[in-house]
Short mmCIF file of C-alpha atoms in Angstrom, two decimals:
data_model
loop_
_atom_site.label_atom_id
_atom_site.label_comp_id
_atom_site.label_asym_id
_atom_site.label_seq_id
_atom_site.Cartn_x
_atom_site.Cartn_y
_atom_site.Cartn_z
CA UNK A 22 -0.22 95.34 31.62
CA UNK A 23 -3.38 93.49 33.07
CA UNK A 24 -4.39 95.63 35.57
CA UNK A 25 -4.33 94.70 39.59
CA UNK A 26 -7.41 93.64 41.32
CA UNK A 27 -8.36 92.17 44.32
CA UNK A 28 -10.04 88.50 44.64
CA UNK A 29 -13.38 88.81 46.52
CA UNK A 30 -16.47 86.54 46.90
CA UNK A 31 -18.33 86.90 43.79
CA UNK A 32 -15.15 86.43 41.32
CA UNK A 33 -15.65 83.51 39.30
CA UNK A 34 -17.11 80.11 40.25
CA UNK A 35 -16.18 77.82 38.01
CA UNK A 36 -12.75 76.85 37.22
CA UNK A 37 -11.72 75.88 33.57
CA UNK A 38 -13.04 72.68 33.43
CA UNK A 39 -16.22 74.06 34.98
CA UNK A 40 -15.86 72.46 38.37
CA UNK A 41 -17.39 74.60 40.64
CA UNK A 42 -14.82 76.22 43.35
CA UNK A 43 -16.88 75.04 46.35
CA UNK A 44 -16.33 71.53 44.64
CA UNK A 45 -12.83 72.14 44.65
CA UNK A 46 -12.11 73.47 48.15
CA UNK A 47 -13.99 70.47 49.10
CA UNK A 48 -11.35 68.11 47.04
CA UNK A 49 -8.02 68.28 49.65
CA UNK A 50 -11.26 67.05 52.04
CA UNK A 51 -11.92 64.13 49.98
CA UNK A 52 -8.04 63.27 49.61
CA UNK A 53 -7.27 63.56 52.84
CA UNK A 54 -10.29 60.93 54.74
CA UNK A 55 -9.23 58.33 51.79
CA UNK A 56 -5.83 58.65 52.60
CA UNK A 57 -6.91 58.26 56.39
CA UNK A 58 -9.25 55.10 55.00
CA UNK A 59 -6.44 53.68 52.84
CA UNK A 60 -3.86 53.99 56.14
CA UNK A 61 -6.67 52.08 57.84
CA UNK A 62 -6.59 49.03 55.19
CA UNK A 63 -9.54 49.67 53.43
CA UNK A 64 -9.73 49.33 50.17
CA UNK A 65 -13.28 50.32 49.12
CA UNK A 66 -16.01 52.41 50.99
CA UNK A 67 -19.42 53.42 49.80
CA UNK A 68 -20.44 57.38 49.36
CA UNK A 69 -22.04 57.16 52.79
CA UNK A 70 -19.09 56.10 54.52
CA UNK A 71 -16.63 58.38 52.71
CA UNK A 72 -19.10 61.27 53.28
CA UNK A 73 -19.16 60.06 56.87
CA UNK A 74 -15.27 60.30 57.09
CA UNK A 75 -14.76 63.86 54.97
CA UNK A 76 -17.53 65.43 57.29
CA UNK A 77 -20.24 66.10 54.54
CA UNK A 78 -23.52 64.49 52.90
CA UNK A 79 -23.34 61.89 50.58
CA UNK A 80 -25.17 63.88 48.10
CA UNK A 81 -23.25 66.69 48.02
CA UNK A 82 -20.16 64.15 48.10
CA UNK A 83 -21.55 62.07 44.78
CA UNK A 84 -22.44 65.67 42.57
CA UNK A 85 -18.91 66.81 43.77
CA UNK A 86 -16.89 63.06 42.63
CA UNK A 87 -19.39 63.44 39.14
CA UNK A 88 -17.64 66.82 38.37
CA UNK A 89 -13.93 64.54 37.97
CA UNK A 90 -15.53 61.39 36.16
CA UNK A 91 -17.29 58.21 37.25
CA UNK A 92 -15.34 55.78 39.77
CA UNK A 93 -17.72 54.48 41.78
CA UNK A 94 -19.37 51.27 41.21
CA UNK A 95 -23.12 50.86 42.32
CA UNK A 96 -23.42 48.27 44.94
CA UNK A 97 -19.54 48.03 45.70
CA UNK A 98 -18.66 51.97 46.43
CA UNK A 99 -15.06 53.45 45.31
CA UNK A 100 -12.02 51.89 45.18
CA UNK A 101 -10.01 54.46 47.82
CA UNK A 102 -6.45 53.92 46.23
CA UNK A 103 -7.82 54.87 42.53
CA UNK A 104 -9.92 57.80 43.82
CA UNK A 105 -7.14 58.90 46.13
CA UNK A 106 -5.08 59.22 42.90
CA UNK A 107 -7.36 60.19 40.49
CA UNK A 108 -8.26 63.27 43.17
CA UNK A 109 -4.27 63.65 43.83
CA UNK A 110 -4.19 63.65 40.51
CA UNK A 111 -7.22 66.45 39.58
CA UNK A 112 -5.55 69.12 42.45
CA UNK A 113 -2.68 68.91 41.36
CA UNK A 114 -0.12 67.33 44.18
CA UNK A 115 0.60 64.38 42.41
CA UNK A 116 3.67 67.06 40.99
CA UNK A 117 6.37 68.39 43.10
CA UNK A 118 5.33 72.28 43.50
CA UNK A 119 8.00 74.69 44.56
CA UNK A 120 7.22 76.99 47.63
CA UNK A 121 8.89 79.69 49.11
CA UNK A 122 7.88 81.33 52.43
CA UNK A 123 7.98 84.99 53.03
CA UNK A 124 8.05 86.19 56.42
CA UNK A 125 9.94 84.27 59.38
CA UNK A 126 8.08 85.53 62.02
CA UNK A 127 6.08 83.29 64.74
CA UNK A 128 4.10 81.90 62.08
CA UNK A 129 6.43 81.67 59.41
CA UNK A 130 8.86 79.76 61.62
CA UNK A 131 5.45 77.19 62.55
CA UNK A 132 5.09 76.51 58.89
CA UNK A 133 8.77 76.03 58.29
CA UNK A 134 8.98 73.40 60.91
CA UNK A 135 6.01 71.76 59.27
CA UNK A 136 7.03 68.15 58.13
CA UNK A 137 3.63 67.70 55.88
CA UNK A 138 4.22 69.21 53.37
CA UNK A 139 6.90 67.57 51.69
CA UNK A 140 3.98 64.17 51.56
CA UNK A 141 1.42 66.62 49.89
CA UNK A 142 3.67 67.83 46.87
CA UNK A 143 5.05 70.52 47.99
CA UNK A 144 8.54 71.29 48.66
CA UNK A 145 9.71 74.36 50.63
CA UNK A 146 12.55 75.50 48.63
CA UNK A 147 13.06 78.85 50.48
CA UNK A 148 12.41 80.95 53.68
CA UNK A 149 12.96 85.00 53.37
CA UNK A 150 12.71 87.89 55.40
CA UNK A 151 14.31 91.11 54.63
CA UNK A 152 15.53 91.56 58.68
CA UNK A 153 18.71 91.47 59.00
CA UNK A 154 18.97 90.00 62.47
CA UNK A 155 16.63 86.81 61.04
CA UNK A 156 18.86 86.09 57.65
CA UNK A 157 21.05 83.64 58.31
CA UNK A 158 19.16 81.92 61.03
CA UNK A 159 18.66 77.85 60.46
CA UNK A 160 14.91 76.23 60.82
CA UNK A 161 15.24 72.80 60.31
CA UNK A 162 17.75 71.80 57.63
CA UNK A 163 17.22 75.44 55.93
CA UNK A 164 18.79 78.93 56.62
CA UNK A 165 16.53 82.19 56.09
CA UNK A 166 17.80 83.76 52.89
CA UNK A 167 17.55 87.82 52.26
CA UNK A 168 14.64 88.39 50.56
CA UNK A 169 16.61 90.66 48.14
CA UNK A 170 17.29 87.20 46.52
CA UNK A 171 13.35 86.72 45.81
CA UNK A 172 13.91 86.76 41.84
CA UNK A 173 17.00 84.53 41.71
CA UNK A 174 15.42 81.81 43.87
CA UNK A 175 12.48 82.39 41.83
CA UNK A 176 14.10 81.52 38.73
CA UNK A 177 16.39 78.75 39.88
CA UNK A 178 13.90 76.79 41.23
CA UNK A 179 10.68 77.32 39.21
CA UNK A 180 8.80 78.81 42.41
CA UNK A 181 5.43 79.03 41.48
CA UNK A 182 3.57 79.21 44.93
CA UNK A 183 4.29 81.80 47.38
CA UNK A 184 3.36 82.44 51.09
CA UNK A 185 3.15 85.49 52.65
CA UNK A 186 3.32 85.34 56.65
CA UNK A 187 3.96 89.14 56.90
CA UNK A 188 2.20 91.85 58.73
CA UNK A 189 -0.07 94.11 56.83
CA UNK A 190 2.26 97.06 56.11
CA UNK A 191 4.69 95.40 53.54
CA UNK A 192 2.30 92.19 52.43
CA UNK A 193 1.15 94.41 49.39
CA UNK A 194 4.64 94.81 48.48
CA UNK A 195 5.87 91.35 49.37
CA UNK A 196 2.79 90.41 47.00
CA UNK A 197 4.19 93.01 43.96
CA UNK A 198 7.73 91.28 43.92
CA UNK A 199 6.19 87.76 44.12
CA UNK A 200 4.07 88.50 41.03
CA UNK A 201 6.92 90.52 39.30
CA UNK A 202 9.12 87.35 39.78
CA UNK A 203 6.66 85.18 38.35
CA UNK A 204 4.83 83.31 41.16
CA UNK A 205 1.24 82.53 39.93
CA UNK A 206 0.06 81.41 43.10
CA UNK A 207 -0.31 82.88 46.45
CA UNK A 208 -1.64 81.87 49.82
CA UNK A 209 -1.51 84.72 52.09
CA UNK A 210 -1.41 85.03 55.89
CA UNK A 211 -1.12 88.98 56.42
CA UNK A 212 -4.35 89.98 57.97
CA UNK A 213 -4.86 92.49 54.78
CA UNK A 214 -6.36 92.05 51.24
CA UNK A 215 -4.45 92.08 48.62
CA UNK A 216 -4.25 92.69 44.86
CA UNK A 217 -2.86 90.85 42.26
CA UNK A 218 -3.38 90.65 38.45
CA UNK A 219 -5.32 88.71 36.06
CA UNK A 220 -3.61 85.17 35.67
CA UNK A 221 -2.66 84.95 39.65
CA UNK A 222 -4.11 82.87 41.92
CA UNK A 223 -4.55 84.14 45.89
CA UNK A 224 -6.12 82.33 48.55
CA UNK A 225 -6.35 84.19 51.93
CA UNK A 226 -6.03 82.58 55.18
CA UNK A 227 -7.58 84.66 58.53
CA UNK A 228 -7.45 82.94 61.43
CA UNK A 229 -9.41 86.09 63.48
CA UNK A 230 -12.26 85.80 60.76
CA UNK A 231 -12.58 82.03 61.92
CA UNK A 232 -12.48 82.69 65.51
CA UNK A 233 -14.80 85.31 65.04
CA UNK A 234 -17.05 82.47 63.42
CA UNK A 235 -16.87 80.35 65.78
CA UNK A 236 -17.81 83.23 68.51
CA UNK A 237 -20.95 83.63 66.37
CA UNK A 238 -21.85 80.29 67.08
CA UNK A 239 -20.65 79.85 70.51
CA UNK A 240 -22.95 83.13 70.68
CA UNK A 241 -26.18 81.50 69.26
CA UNK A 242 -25.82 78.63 71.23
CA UNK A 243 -25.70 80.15 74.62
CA UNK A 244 -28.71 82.75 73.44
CA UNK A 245 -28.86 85.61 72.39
CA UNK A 246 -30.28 87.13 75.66
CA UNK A 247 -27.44 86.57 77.70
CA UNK A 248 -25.45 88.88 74.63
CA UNK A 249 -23.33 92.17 76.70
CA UNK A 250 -24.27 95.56 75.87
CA UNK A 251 -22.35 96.78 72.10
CA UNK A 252 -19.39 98.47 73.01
CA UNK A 253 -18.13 102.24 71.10
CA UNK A 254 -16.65 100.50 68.16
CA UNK A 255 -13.14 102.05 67.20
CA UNK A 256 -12.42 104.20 63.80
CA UNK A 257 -12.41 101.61 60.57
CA UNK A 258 -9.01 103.44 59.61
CA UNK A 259 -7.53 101.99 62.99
CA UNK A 260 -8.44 98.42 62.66
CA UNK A 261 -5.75 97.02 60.62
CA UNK A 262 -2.89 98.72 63.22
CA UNK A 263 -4.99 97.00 66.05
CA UNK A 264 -4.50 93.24 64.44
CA UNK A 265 -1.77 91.13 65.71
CA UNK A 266 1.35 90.71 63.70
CA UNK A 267 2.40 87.22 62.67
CA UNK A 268 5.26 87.65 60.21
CA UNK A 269 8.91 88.44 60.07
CA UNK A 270 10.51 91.60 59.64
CA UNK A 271 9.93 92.11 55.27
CA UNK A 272 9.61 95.95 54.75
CA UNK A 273 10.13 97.24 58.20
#
């Protein structure tokens, strides 16, 4: 057996085809300002003005678009309904991905209720908690399922993505079974790291990393001499029990 290991900043950069992964975190970008040009009406749009729309430099923009192939034409720009596709295409969500969702907490009820993704390729085929009180509970047109059925949903519907929206203490676990079952894929939402095998993919979401990136700059703007004296930090070993919880009830 492979063993586990944790996905940090300094894994690999290049994916197979040796697109670089800040070229493809940039991709769903791309995708999503042509779709917003092509519900607009328009049909072609020059680097500048798709930059413009995606929020990034045209340069950066063209080196990223040379990684897939060449579908711009000098002088005219790209056609947005080809490159929509051919991007579509390149990530992936031109298929119909399975998804299950595992925690039905605050969070996991907010991404249940989401009607997007269904019009990005992916279909929620499952929502699981292992709380008794939340099983059986209807979101939408689904009902939470116990998550003691992980490995037959799994298997009957070809899950390959999985998303964990539980707190810390059983995410780890959660993670184990999804990998066990055979989901490749994992997006997680527990404010932990976790670790997964060789061969499985893990993106992790913090929202109180972003904020805190965003105080940073709220920070810098307002200068750093109005800053408040550095308060008596508290012991490392306390800070994940300190985070808010955003999941269900898995593993309590």
């Amino acid at each position: 057996m492979t063993p586990a290991r944790s996905r940090r900043p300094g894994a690999p950069t290049r994916t197979e085809r040796g697109i670089p992964e800040a070229t493809v975190a940039r991709l769903p970008v791309y995708l999503r300002a042509l779709t917003a040009l092509s519900d607009s009406g328009i049909a072609t749009a020059s680097s500048e003005d798709l930059a413009t729309a995606a929020g990034v430099n045209s340069a950066k923009l063209r080196k990223d678009l040379s990684y897939l192939g060449s579908y711009g034409t000098r002088g005219v720009g790209y056609d947005v309904e080809y490159l929509r596709y051919q991007i579509a295409r390149e990530i992936g969500v031109t298929q119909d991905w399975a998804v299950v969702i595992v925690g039905i907490g605050n969070l996991g009820h907010a991404l249940a209720n989401y009607s997007g993704f269904g019009t990005r390729g992916f279909r929620i085929v499952a929502l699981l908690d292992a709380d008794p009180q939340l099983v059986g509970e209807r979101i939408g047109d689904m009902v939470v399922r116990d998550f003691a059925e992980l490995e037959d949903i799994v298997a009957a519907d070809r899950v390959s993505i999985g998303v964990i929206t539980t707190p810390a203490g059983p995410a780890q676990e959660v993670c184990d079974r999804l990998v066990a079952a055979g989901v490749t894929s994992i997006l997680n939402f527990a404010p932990v790291v976790l670790s997964v095998p060789d061969g499985v993919d893990i993106r992790k979401v913090d929202l109180s990393i972003e904020l805190q990136i965003l105080a940073y700059h709220e920070q810098r703007k307002s200068g750093e001499a109005a800053l408040p004296p550095v308060p008596e930090l508290p012991p490392m070993n306390g800070l994940a029990t300190d985070l808010p919880s955003v999941g269900g009830g898995v593993g309590a």
